[in-house]
Coordinates of N, CA and C and ligand atoms in Angstrom, one line a residue:
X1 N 14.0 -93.9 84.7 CA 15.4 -93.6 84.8 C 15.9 -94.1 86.2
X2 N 17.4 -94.9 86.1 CA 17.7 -95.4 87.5 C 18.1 -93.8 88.1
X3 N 17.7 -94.2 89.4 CA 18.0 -92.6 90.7 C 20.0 -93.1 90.2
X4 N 20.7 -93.2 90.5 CA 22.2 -93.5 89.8 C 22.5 -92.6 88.8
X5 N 20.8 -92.8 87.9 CA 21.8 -91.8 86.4 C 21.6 -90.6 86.8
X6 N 21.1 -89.9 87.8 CA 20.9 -88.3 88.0 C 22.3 -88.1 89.0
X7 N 22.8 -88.8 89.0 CA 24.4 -88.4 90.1 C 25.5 -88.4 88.8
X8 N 26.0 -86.8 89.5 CA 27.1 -86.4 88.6 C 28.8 -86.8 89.3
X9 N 29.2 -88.1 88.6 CA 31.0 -87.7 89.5 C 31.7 -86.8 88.5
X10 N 32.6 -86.1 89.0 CA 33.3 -85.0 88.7 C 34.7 -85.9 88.3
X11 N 35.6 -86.1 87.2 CA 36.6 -86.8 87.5 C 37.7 -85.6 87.4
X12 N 38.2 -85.1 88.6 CA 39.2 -84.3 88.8 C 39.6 -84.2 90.9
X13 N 40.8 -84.2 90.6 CA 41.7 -84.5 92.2 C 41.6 -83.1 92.1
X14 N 41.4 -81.9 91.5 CA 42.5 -80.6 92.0 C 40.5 -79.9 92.7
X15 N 41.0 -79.5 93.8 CA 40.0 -78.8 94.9 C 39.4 -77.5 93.9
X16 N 40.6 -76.7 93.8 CA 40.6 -75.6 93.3 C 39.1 -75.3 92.3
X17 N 39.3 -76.4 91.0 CA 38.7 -76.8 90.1 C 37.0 -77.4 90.9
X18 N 37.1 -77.7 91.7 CA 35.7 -78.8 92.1 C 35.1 -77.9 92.8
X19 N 35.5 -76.8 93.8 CA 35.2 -75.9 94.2 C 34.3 -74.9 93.1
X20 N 34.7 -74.5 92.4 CA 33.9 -73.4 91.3 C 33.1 -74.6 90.2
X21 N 33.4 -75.8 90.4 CA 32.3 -76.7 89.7 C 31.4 -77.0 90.0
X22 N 30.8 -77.4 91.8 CA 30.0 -77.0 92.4 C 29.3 -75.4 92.4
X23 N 29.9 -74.5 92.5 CA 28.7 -73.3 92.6 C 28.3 -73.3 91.1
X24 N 29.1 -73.4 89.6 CA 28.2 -73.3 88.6 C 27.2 -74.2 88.2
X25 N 27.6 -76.0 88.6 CA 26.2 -76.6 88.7 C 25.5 -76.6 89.4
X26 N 25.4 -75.8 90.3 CA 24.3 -76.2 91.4 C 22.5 -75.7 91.1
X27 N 22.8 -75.1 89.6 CA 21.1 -74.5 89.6 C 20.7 -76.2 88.9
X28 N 21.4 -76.8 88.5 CA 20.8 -77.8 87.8 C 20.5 -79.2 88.5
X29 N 20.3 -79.1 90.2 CA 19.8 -80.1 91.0 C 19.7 -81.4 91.1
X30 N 20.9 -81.3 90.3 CA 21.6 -82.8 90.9 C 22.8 -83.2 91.5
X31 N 22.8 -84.3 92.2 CA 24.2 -84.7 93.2 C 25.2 -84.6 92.2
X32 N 26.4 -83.9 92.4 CA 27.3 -83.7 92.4 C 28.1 -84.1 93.2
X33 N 29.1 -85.0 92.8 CA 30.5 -85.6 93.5 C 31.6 -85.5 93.2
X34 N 32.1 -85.5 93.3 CA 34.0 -85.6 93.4 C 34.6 -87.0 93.2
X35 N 35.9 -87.1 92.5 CA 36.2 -88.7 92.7 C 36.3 -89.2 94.1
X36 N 36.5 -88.3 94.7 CA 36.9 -89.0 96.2 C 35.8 -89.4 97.1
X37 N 34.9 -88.6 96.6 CA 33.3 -88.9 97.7 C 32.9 -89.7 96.8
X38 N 33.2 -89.8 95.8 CA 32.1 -91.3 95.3 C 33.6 -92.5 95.7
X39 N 34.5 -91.9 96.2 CA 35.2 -93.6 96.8 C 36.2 -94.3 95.4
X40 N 36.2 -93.0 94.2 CA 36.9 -93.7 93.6 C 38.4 -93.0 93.8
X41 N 39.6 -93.9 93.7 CA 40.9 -93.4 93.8 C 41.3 -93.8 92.4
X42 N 42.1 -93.6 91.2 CA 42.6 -94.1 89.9 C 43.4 -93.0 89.3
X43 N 44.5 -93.6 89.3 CA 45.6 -92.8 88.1 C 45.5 -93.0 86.8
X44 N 45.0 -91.7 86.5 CA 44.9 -91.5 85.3 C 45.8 -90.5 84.5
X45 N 46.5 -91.5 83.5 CA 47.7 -90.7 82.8 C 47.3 -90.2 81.6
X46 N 47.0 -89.0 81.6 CA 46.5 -87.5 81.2 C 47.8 -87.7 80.0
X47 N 48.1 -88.7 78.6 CA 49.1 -88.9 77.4 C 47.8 -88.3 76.5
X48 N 47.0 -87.6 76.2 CA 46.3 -87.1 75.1 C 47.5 -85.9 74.5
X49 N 47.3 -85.2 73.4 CA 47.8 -84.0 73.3 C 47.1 -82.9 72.6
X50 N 45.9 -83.2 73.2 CA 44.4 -81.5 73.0 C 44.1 -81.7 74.6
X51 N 43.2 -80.9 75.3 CA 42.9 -80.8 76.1 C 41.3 -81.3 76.2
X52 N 40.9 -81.5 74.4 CA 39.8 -82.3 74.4 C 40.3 -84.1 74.9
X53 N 40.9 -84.2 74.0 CA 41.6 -85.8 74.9 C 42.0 -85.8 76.2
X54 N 42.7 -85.0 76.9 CA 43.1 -85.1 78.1 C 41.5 -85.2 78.9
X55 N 40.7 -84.4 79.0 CA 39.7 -84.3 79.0 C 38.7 -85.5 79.1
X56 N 38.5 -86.3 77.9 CA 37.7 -87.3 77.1 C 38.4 -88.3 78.4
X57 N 39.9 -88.6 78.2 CA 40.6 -89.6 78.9 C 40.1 -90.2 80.3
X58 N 39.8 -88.7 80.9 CA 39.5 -88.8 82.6 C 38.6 -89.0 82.6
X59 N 37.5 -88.3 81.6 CA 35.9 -89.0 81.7 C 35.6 -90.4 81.8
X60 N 36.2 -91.0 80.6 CA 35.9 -92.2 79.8 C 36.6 -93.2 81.2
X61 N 38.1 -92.8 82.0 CA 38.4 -93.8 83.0 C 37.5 -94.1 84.0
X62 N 37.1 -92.8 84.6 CA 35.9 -93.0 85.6 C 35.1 -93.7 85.2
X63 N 34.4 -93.2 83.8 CA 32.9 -94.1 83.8 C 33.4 -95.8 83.8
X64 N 34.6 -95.9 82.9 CA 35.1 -97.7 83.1 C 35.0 -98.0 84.6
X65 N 35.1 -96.9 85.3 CA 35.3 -97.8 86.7 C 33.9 -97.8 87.6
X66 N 33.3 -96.8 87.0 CA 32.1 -96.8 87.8 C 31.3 -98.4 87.7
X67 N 31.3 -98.0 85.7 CA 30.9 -99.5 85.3 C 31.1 -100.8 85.9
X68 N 32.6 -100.5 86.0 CA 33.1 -102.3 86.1 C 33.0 -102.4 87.9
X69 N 32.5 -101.1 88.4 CA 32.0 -101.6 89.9 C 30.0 -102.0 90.0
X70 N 29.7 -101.5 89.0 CA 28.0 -102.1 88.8 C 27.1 -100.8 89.3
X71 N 27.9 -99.4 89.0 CA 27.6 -98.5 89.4 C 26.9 -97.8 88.1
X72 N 26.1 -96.9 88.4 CA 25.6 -95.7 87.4 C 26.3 -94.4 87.9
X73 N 26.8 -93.2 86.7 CA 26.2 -91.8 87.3 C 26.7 -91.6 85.8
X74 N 26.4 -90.4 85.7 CA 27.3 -89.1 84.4 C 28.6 -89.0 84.8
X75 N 29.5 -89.3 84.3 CA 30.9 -88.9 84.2 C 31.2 -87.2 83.7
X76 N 32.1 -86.3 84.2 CA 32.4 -85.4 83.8 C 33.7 -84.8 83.8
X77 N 34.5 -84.2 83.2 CA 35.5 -84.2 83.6 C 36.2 -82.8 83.2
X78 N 37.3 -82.3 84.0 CA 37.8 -80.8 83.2 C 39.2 -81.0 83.0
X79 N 39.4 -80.8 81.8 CA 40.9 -79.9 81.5 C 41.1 -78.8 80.7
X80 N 41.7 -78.1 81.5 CA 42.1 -77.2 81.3 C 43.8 -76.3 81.6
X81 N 43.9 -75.2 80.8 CA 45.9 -74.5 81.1 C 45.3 -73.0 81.2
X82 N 46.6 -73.0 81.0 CA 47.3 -71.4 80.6 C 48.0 -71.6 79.6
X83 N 47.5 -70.9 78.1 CA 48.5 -71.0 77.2 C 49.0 -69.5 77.3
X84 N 50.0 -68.8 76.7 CA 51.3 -67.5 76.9 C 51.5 -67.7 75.3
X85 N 50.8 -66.6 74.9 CA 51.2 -66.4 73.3 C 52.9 -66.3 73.3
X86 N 53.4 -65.3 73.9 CA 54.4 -65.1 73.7 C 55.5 -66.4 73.7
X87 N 54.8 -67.5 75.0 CA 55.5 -68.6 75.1 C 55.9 -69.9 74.1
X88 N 54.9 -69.2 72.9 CA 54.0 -70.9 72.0 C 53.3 -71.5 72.5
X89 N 52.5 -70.6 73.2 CA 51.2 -71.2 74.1 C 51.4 -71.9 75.0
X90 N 52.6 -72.3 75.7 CA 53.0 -73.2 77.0 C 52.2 -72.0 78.2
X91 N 52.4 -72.6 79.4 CA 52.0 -74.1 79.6 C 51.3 -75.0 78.7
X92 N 50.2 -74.2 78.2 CA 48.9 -75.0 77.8 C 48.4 -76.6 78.3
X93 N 48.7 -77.9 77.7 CA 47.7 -78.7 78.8 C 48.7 -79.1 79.7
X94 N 50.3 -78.5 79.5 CA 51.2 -79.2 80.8 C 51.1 -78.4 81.9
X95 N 50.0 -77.3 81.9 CA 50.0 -76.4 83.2 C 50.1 -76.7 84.5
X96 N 49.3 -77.8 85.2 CA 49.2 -78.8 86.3 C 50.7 -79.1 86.4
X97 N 51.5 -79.9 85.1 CA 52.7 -80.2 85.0 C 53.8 -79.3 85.0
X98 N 53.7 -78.5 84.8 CA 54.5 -77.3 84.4 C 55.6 -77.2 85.5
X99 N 56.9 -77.4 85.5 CA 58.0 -77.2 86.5 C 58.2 -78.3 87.4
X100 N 57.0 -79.3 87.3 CA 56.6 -80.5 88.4 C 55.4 -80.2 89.2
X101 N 54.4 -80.8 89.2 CA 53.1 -81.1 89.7 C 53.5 -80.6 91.0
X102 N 54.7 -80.5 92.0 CA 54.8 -80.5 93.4 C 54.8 -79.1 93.6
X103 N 55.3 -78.5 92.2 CA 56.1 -76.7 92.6 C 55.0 -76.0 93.3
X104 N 55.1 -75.1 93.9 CA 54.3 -73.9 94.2 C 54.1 -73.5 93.1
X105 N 52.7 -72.5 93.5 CA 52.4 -71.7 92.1 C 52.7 -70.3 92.2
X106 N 53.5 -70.1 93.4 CA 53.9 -68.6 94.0 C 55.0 -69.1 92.6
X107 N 56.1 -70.0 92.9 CA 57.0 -70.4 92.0 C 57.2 -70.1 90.5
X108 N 55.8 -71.1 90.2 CA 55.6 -71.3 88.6 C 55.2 -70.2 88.4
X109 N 54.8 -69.2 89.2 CA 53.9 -67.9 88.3 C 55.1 -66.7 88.5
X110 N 55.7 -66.8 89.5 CA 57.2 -66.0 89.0 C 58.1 -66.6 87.8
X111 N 58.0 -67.9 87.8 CA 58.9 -68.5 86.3 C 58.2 -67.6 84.9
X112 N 57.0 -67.7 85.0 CA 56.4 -67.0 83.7 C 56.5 -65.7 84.0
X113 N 57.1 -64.7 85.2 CA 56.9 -63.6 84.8 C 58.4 -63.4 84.3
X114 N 59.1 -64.0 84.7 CA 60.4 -63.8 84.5 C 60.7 -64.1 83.4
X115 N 60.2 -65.3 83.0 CA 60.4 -65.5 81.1 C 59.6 -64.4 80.2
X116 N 58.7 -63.3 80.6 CA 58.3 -62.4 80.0 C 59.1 -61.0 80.6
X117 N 59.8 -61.4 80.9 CA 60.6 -59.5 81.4 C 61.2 -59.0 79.8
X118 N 60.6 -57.8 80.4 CA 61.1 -56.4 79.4 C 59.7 -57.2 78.2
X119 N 58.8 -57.8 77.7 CA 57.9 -58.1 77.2 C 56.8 -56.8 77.2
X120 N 57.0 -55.8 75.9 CA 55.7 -55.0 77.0 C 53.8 -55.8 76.6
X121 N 53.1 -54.6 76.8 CA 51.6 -55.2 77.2 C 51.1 -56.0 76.2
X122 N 51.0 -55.2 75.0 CA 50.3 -56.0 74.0 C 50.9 -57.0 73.2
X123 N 51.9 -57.7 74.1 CA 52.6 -58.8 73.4 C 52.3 -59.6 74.6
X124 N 52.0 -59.6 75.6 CA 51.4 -60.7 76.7 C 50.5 -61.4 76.9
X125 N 49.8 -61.7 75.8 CA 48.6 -62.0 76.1 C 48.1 -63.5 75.9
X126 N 47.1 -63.9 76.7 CA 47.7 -65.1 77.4 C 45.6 -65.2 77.2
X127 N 45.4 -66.6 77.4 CA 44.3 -67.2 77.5 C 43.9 -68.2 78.5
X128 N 43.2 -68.5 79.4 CA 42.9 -69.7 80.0 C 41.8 -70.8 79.1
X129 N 42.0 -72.0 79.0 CA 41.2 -73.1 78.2 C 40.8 -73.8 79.0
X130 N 38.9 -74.6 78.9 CA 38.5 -75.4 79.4 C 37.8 -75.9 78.9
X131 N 37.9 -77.7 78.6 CA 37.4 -78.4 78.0 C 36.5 -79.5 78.7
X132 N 35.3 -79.3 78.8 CA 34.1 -80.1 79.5 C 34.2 -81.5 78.7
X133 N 34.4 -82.5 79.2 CA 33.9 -84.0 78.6 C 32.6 -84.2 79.3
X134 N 32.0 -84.9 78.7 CA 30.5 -86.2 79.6 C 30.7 -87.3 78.7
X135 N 30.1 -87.8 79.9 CA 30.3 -89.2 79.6 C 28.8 -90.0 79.9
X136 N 27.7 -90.3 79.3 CA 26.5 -90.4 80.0 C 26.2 -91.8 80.4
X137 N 25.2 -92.5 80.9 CA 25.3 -94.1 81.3 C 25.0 -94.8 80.5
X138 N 24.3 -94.5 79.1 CA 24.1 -95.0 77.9 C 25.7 -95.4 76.7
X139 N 26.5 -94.8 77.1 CA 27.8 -94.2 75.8 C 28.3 -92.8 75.9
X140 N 27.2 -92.1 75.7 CA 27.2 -91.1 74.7 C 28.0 -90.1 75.4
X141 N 28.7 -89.6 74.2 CA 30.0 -88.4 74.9 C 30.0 -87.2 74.6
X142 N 30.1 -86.5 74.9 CA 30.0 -84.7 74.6 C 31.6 -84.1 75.1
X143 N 31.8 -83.1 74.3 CA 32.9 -82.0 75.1 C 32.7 -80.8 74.3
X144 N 32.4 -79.6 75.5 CA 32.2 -77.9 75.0 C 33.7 -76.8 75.5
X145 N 34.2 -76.3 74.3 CA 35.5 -75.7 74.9 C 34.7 -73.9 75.2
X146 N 35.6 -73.7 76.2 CA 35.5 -71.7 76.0 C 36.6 -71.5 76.5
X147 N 36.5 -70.3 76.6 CA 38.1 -69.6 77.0 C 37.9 -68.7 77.6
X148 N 39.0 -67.6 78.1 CA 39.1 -66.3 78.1 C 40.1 -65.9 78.1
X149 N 40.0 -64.4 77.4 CA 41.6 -63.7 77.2 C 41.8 -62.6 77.9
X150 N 43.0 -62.9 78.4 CA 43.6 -61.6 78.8 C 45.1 -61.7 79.2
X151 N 46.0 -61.2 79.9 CA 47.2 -60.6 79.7 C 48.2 -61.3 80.7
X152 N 49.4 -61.5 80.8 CA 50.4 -62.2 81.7 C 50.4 -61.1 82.5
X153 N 50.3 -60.5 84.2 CA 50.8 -59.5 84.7 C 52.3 -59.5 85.2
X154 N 52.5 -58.1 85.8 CA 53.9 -58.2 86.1 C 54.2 -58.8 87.6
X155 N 53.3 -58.7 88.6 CA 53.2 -59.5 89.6 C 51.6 -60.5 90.0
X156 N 52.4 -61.0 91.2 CA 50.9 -62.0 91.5 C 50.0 -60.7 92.5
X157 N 48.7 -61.2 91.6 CA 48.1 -60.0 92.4 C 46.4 -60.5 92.9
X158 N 46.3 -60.4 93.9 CA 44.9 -61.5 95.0 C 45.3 -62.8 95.1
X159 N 44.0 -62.9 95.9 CA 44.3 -63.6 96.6 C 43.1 -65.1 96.2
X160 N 42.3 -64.8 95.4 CA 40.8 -65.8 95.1 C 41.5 -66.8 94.1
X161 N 40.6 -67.7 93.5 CA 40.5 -68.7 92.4 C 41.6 -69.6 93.0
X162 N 42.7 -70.0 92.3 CA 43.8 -70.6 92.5 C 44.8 -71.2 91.1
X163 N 45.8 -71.9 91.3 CA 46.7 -71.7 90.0 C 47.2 -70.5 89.4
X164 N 47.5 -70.2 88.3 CA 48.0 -68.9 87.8 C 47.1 -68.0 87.9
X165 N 45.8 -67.4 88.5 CA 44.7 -66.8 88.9 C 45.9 -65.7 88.8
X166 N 46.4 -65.4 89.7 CA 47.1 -64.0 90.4 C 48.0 -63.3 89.3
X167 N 48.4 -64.3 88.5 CA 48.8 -63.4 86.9 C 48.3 -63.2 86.2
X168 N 47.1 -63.8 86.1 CA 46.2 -63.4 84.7 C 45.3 -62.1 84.7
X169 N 45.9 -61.5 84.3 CA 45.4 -59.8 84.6 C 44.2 -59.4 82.8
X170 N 43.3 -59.1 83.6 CA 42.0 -58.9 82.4 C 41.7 -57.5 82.4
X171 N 42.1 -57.0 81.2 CA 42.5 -55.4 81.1 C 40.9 -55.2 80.9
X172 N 39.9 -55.6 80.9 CA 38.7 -54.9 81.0 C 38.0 -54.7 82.3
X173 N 38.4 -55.5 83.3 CA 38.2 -55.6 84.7 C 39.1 -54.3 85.3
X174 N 40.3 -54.9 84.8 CA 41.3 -53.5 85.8 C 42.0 -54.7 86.8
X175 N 42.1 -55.7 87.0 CA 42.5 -57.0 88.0 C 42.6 -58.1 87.5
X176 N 43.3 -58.8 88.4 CA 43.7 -59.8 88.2 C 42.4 -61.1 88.2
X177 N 42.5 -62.3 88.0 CA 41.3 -62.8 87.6 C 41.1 -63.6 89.5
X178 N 42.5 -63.0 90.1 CA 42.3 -63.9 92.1 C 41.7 -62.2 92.3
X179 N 41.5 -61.7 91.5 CA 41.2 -60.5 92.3 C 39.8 -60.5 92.1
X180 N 39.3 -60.9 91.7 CA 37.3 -61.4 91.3 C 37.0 -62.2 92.6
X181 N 35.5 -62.3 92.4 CA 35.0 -62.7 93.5 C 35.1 -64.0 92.8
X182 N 34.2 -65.2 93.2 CA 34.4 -66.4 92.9 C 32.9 -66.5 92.0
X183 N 31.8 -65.4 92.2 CA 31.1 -65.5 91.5 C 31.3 -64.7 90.4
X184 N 32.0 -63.7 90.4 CA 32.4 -63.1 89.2 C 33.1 -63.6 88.4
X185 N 34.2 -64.4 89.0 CA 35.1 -64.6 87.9 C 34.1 -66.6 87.2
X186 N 33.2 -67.2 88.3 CA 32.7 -68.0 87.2 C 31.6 -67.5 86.1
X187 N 31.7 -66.4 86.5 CA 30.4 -65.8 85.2 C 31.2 -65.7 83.6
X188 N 32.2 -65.4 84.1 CA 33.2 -65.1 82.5 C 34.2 -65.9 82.6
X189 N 34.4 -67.0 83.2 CA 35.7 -67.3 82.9 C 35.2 -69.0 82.2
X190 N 36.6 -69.3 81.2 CA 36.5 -70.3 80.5 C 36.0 -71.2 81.2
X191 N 36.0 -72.0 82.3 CA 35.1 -73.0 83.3 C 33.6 -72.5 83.2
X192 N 33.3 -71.6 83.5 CA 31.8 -71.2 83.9 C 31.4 -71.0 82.5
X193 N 32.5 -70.6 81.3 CA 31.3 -70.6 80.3 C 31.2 -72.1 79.2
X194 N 32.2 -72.7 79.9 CA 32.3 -74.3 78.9 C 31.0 -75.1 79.8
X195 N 31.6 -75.1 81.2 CA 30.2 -75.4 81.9 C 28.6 -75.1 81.2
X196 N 28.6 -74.1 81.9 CA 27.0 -73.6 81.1 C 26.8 -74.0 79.6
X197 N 27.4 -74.2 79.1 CA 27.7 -75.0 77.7 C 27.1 -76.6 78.0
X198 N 28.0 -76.9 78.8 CA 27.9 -78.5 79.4 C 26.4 -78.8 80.0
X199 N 25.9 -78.0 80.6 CA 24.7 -78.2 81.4 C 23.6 -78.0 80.5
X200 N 23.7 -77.6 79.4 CA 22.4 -77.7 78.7 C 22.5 -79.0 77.8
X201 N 23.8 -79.7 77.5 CA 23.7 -80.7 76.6 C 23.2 -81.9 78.0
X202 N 23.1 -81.6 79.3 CA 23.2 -82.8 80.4 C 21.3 -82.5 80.4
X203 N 20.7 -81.0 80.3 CA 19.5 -81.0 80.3 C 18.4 -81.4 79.3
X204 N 19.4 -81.5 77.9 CA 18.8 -82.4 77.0 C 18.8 -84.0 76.6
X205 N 20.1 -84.3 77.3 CA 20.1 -85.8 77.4 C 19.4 -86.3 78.2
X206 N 19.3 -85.2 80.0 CA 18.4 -86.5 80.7 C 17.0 -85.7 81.3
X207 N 16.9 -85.2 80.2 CA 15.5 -84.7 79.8 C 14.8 -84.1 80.7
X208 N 15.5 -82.8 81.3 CA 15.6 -82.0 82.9 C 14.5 -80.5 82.0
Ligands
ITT301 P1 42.5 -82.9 87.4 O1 43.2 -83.4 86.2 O2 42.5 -83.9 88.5 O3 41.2 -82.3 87.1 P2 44.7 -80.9 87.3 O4 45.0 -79.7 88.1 O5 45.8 -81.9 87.0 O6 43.4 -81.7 88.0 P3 44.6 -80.2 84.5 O7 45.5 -81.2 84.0 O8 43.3 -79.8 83.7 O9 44.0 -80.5 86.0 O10 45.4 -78.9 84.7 C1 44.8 -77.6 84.8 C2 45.8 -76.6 85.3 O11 45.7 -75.4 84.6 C3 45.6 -76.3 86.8 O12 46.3 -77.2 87.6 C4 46.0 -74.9 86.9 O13 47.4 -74.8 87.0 C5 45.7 -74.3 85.5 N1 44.3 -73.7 85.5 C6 43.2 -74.2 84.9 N2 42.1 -73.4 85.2 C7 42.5 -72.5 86.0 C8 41.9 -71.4 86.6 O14 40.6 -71.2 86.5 N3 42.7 -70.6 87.4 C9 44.0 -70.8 87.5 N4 44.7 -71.8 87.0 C10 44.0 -72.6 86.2

């Protein structure tokens, strides 16, 4: 196997996300990168409408580019929202989009509380979605979805994770999901369990 195919690039710009992507892969000892530390810049227009395609999309661009630079690694990629039962599941994959990519999320996460006033509890209830793509150096493609459920709160509450974290209140915890440590909340939350999902199909493909 070329040393190339055991490097993982990440295709995702948001910190937030690359941050808790690194501590969940890291038992599986390989380089991990980011678009930016492997030097790639590319806009990628995220027109799928599942979050498995939005997903697939960003995988499949990077690995074209890694390719058509004479490069190897595994491609991987995340999308994921916040769907709001109450909303018809919006955000869902326009969450990044949601009000404009520039807004604050102090902003957007007061818009959704305010679109849920006078809503009481068990009509709030809201999910985060995450869809793992790979992309490996041979073709071959994979994507593992998970989730987790829990409730819209009435304010932003902590201060951890990032994006609508501070509203997503998990009535089994007692807190909000910024109110978890960063190891807690990747043990259950839809990222850490689509991941761990992801890392066994990367341990059977390259035979770890
Ligand atoms: P990349 O496409 O570059 O990966 P992005 O932020 O545009 O970054 P998405 O299109 O997948 O990524 O949008 C995901 C959005 O969903 C993200 O920006 C947050 O607003 C929200 N989100 C996803 N996971 C979250 C989490 O764990 N905590 C809080 N918000 C989350």
């Amino acid at each position: 196997m070329n040393k190339d195919d055991t490097r993982i690039i990440f295709a995702t710009g948001n910190s937030g996300k690359m941050r808790e992507i690194r501590m969940i892969m890291a038992d599986l000892g390989l380089e991990i990168c980011s678009m930016k530390e492997a030097g790639i810049e590319l806009e990628i227009v995220e027109n799928g409408t599942s979050f498995e395609e939005n997903a697939m999309i960003k995988a499949a661009a990077i690995a074209r580019e890694v390719k058509r630079r004479g490069g190897h690694a595994v491609v991987l990629a995340d999308d994921s929202g916040l769907e709001v039962d109450y909303l018809n599941k919006e955000p869902g994959i326009y969450s990044a989009r949601y009000m404009g990519e520039d807004t604050s999320y102090t902003v957007k996460n007061a818009n959704i509380i305010s679109r849920l006033a006078g809503v009481p509890d068990e009509k709030r209830t809201a999910r985060f979605v995450c869809v793992i793509a790979a992309v490996f150096t041979d073709g071959a493609s994979y994507s593992r979805r998970a989730v987790i459920e829990g409730r819209i709160g009435y304010e932003e509450k902590g201060e951890n994770g990032f994006g609508y974290d501070p509203i997503f209140y998990l009535p089994e915890y007692g807190c909000s999901s910024a109110e978890l440590s960063s190891e807690e909340k990747n043990r259950i939350s839809h990222r850490g369990k689509a991941l761990e999902a992801m890392k066994e199909v990367i341990r059977e493909e390259m035979g770890l």
